[in-house]
Short mmCIF file of C-alpha atoms in Angstrom, two decimals:
data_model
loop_
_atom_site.label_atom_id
_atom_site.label_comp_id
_atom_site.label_asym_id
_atom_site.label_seq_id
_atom_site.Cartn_x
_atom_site.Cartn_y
_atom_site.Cartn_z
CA UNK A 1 122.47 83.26 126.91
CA UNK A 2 120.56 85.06 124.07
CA UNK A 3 119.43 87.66 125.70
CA UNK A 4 122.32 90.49 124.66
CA UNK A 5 122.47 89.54 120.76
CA UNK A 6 118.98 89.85 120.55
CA UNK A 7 117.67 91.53 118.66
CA UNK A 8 120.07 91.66 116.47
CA UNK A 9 121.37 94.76 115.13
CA UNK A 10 119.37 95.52 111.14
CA UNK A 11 120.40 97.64 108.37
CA UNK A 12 117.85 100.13 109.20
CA UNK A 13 117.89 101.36 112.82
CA UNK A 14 114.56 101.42 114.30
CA UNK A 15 112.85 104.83 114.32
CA UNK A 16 113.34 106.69 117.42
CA UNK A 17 110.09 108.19 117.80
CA UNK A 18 107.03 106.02 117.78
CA UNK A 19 104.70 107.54 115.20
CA UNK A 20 101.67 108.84 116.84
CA UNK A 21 98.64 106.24 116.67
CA UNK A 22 95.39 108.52 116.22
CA UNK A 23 93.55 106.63 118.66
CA UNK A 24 94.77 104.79 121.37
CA UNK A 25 92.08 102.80 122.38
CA UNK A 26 91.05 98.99 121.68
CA UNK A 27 87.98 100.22 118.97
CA UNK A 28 88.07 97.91 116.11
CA UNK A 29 90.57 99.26 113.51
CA UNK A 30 91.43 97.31 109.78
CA UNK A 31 94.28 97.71 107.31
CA UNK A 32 94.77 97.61 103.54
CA UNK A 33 98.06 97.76 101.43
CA UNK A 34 98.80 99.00 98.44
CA UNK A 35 101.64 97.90 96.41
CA UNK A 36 104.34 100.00 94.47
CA UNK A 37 106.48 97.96 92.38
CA UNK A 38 109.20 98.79 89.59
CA UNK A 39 112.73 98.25 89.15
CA UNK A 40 115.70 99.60 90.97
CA UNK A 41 116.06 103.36 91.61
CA UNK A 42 112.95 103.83 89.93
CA UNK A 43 111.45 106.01 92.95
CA UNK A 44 109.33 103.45 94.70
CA UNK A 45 110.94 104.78 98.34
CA UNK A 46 110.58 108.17 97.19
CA UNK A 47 106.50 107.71 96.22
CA UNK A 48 105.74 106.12 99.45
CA UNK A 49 107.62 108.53 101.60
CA UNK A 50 105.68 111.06 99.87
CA UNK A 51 102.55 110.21 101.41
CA UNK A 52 103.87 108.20 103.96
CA UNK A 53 103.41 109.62 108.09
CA UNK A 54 106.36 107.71 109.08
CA UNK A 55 109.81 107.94 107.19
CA UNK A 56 109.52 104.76 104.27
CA UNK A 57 110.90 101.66 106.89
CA UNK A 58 112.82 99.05 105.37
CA UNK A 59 111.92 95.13 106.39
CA UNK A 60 113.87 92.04 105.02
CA UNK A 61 112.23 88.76 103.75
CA UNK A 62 114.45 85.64 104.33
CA UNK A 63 114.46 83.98 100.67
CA UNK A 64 114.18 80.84 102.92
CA UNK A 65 110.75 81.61 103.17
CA UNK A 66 109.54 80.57 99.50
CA UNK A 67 110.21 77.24 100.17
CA UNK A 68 106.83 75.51 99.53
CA UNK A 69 107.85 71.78 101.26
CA UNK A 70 110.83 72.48 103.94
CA UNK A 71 109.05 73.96 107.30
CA UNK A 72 112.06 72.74 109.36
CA UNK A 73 115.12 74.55 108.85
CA UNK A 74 116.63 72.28 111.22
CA UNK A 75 116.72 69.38 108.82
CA UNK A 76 118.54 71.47 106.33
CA UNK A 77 120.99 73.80 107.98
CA UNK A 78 122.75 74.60 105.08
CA UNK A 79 119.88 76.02 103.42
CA UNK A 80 120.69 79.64 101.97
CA UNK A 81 119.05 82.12 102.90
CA UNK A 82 119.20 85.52 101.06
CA UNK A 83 117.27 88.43 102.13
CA UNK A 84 115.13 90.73 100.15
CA UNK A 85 114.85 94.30 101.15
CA UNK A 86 110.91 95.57 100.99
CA UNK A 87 109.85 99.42 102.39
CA UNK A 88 107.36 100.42 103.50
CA UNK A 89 105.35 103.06 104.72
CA UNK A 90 101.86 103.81 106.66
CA UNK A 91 99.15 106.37 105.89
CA UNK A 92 96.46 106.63 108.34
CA UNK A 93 93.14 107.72 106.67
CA UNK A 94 90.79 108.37 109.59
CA UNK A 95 91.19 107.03 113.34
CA UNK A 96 90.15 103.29 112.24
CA UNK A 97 91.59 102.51 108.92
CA UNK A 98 95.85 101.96 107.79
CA UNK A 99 96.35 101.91 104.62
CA UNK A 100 100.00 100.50 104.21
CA UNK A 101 102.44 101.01 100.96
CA UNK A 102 104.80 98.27 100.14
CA UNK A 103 107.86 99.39 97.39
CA UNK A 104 108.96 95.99 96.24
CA UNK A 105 111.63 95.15 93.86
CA UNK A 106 109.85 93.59 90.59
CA UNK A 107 112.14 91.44 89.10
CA UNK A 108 111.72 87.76 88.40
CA UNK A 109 113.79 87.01 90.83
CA UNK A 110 111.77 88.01 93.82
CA UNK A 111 108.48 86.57 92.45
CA UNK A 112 108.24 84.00 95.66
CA UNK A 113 107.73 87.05 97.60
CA UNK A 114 105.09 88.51 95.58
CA UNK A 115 102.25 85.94 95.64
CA UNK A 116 102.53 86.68 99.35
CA UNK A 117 102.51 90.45 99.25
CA UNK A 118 99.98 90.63 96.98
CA UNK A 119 97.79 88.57 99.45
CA UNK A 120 94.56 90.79 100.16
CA UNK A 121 96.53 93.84 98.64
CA UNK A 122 94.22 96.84 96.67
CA UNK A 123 96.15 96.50 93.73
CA UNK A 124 99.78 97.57 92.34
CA UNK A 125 100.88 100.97 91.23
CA UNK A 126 104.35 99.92 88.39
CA UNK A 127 106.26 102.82 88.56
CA UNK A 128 108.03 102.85 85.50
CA UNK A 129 111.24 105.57 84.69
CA UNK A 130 110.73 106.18 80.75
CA UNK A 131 114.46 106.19 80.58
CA UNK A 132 114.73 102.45 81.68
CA UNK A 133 111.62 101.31 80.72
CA UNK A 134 112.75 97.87 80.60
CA UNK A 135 113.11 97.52 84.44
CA UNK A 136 108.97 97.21 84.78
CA UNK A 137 108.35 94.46 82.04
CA UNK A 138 109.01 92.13 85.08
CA UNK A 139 106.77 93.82 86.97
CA UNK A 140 103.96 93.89 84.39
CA UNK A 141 104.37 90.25 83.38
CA UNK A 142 103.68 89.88 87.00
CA UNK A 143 100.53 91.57 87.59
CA UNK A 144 99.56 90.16 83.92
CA UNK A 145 100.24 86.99 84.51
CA UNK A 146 98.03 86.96 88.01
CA UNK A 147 95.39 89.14 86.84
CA UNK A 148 95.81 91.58 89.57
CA UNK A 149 94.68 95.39 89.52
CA UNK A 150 97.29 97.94 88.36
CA UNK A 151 97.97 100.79 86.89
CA UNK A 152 100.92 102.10 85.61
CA UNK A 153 102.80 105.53 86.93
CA UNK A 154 105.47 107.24 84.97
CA UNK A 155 107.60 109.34 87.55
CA UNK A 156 108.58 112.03 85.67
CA UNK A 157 111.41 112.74 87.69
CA UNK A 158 112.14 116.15 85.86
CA UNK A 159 108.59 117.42 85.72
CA UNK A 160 108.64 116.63 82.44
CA UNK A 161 107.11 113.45 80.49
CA UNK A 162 109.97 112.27 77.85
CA UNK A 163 107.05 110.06 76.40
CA UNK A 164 104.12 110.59 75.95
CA UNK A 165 101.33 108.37 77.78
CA UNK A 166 100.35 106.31 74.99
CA UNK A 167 104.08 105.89 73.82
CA UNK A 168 104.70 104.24 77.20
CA UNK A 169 101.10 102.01 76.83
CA UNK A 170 101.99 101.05 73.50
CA UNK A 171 105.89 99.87 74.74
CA UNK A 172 104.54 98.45 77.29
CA UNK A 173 101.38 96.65 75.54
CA UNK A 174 99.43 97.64 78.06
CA UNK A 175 95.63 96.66 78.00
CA UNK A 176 93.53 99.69 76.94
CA UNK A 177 91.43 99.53 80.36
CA UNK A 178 94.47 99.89 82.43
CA UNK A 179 95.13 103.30 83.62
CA UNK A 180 98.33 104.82 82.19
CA UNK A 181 99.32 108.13 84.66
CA UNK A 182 101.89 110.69 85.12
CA UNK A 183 102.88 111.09 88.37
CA UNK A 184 105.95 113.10 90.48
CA UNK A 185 106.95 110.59 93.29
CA UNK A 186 108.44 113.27 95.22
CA UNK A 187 105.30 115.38 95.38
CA UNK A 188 102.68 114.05 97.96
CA UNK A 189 99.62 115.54 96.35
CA UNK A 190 100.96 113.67 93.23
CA UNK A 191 101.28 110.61 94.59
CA UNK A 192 97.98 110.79 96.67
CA UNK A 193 96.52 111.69 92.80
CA UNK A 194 98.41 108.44 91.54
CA UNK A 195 96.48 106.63 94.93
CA UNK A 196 92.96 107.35 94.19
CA UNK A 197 93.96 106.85 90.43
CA UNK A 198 94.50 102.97 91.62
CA UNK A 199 91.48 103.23 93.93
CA UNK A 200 88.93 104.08 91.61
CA UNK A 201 90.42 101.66 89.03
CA UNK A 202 90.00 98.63 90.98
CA UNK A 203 86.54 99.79 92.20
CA UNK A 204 85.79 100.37 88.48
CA UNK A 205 86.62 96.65 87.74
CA UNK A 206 85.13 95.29 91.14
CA UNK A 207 81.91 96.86 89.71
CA UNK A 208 82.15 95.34 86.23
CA UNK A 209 81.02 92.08 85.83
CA UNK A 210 84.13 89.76 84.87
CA UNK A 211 83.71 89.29 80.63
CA UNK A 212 81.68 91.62 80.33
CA UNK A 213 82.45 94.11 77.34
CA UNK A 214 83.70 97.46 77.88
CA UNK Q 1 139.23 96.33 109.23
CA UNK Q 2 136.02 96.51 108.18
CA UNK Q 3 132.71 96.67 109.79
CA UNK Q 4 130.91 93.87 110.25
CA UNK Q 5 128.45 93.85 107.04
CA UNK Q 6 124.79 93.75 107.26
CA UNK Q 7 124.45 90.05 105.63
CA UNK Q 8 127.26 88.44 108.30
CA UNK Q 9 126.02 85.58 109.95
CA UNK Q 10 124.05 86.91 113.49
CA UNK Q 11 125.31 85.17 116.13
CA UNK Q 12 121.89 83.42 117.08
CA UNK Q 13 120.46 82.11 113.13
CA UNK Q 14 117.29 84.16 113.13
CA UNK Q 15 114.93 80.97 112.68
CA UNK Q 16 116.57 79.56 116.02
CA UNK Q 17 114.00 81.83 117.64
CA UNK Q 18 111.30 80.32 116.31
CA UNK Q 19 112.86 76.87 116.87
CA UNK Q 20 113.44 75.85 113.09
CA UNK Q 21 110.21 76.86 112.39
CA UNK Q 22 109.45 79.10 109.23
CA UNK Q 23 105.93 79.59 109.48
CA UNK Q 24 103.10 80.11 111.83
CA UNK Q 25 99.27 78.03 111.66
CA UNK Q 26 98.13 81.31 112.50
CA UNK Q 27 97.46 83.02 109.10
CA UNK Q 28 99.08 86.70 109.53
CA UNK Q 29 99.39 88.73 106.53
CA UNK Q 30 102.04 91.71 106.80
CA UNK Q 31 99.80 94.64 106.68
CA UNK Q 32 97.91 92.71 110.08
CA UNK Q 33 97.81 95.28 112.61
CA UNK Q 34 98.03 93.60 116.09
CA UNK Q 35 98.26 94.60 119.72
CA UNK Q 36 98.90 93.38 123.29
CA UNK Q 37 96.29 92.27 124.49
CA UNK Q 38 94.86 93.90 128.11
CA UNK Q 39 97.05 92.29 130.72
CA UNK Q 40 99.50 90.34 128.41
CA UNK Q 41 101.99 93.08 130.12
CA UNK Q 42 103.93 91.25 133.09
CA UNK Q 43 102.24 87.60 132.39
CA UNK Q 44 105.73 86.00 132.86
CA UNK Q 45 104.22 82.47 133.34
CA UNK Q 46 102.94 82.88 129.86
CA UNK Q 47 105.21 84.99 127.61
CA UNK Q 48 108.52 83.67 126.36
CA UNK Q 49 111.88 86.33 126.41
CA UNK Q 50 111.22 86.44 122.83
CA UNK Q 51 107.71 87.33 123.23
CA UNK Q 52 108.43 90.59 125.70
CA UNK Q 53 109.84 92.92 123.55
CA UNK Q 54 106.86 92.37 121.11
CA UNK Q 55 104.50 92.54 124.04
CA UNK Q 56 105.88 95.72 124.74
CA UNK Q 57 106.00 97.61 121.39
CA UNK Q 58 102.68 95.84 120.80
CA UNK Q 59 100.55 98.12 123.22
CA UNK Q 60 100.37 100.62 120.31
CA UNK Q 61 98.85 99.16 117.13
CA UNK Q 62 101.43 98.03 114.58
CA UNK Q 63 100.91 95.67 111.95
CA UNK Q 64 103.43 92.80 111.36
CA UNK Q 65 106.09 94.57 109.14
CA UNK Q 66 106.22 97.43 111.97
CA UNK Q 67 107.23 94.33 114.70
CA UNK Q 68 109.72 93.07 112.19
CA UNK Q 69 111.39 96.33 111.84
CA UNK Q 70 111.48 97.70 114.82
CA UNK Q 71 112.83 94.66 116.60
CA UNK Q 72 115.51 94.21 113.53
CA UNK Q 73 113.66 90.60 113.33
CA UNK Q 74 113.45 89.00 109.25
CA UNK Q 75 109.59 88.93 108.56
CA UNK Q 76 109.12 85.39 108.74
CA UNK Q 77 110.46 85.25 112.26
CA UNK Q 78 108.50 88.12 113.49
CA UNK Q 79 105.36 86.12 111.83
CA UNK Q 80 105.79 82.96 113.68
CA UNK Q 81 106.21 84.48 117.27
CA UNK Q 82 103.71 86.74 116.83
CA UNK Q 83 101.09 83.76 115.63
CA UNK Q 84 102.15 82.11 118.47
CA UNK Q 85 101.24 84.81 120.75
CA UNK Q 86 98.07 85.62 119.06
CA UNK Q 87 97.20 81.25 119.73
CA UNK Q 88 97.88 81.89 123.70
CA UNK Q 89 96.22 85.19 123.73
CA UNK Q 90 99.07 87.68 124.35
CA UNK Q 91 98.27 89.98 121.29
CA UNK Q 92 94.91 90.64 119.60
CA UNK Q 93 95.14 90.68 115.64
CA UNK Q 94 92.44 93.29 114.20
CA UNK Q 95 90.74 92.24 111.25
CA UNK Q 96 92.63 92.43 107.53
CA UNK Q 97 91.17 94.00 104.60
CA UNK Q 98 90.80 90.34 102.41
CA UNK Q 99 88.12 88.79 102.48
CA UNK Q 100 87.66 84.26 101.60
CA UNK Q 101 88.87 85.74 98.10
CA UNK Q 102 91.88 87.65 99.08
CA UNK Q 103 90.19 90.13 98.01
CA UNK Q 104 89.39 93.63 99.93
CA UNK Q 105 85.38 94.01 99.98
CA UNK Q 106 84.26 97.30 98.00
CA UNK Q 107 83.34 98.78 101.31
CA UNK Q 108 86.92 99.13 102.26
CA UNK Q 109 88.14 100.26 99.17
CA UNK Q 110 85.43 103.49 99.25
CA UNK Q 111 86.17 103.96 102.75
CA UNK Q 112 90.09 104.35 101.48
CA UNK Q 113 88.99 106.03 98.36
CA UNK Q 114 87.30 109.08 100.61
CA UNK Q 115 90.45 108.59 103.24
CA UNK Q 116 92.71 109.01 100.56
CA UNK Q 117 90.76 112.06 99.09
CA UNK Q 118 90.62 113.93 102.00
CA UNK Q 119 94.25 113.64 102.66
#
């Protein structure tokens, strides 16, 4: 009898109201993600629920999931499984197109996940805290090291940059064609700034013909 | 005593569900939006108890990560069942923004470009 533990009970109770869908019908309708990454209590919840229609929804990733050879748990019930906590939140820009914002934690630890997420995704926004800078170098070596679209986004959680833009770019050797911005994660015309920021970015490189100079 | 923590074992292992299976043939990225398809509603014969709630929640578009949280099911899980359903035509999944590359095509990313503007 399964029926009464499932589903289970999550961390996050589902949200009570069912966020109004602009169009009903069957028409055809596509979806794009973006993805927010940084360290812990950097603001990543806070800059999607910014723009976000529905309040930032939190899904888990069974760590069970990186492995690359074992598709039958059954063979290994022992396995561990540890669960990584993602959120997430939807922005619908016209009746046909959701774009979707993924906050993920960046450390090296939850790489398996990312090669996943990043699957088809825009590009990255690393939101970086000038206080703990260190928490994005994971982050960065990430995108980096996959030669994914990013910029970077210093929440200025005060209003006020402690460092200067090129003071973070320089810390952070960051490559002079990558897009260093100032943004307020809890303002949504800030964020939505920080957005197109990323946007154009990657349409600026989609444009440029790979090794080609400037 | 304490509440029962988040991480405690669930009574059913999530992956039971799925029958020990971790991942679907059906290639379903998370931002995939899907939904029920037109008289997937009520098709007993076909649908499995695990595929009912989903069937249900799935008559208004939601992409995969929606399904997971909203039926408190781990990603993977919610993956598999709903590939499943997708092979034996319960749900419809609507088209994903990468293309063979993984890539999205410039096309979507000036249609979100002007979406995102006109926020």
């Amino acid at each position: 009898m399964t029926g009464p533990v499932w589903p289970r009970p999550g961390p996050t109770p589902p949200d009570p109201a069912m966020p109004p869908v602009p169009d009903p019908s069957r028409a055809s309708r596509s979806s794009a993600k973006i993805v927010v990454a940084g360290g812990f209590g950097v603001g990543k919840t806070t800059f999607v629920g910014a723009v976000s229609e529905i309040t930032p929804l939190r899904t888990e990733a069974l760590m069970t999931e990186a492995s690359t050879d074992v598709d039958d748990l059954g063979s290994t019930p022992d396995k561990e499984t540890t669960t990584v906590a993602m959120d997430f939140g939807r922005v619908s820009l016209g009746d046909e197109l959701i774009l979707y914002l993924f906050g993920t934690p960046g450390q090296h630890r939850f790489w398996f996940m990312w090669d996943d997420l990043m699957r088809g995704a825009i590009g990255v926004v690393v939101l970086v805290d000038t206080r703990r800078l260190g928490d994005c170098f994971a982050a960065v070596d990430f995108v980096e090291d996959r030669g994914l679209n990013y910029i970077v986004a210093v929440n200025c959680f005060d209003g006020i940059a402690r460092h200067g833009v090129q003071d973070v770019r320089e810390a952070l050797s960051i490559d002079p064609d990558v897009p260093v911005v100032l943004t307020d994660a809890r303002q949504r015309e800030s964020v939505k700034q920080t957005l197109i920021e990323l946007v154009e970015h990657v349409l600026r490189q989609r444009r440029q013909p790979v090794g080609s100079p400037g | 005593m304490e509440e029962l923590s988040n991480d405690a074992t669930p009574i059913v292992r999530p992956y039971a569900r799925t029958r020990g299976r971790t991942r679907s043939d059906y290639d379903l990225p998370i931002e995939a939006l899907v939904t029920t398809a037109d008289g997937a509603v009520g098709d007993d014969a076909r649908m499995n108890p695990e595929h009912r709630p989903i069937a249900d929640l799935c008559r208004q578009v939601q992409s995969v990560a929606e399904v997971a949280v909203r039926l408190a099911l781990p990603l993977g899980v919610a993956r598999v069942l709903l590939g499943d359903m997708a092979r034996i035509g319960l749900v419809i999944v609507h088209a994903t923004a990468g293309d063979a590359t993984g890539q999205p095509p410039v096309a979507l990313l000036e249609k979100v470009l002007s979406g995102l503007r006109q926020l």
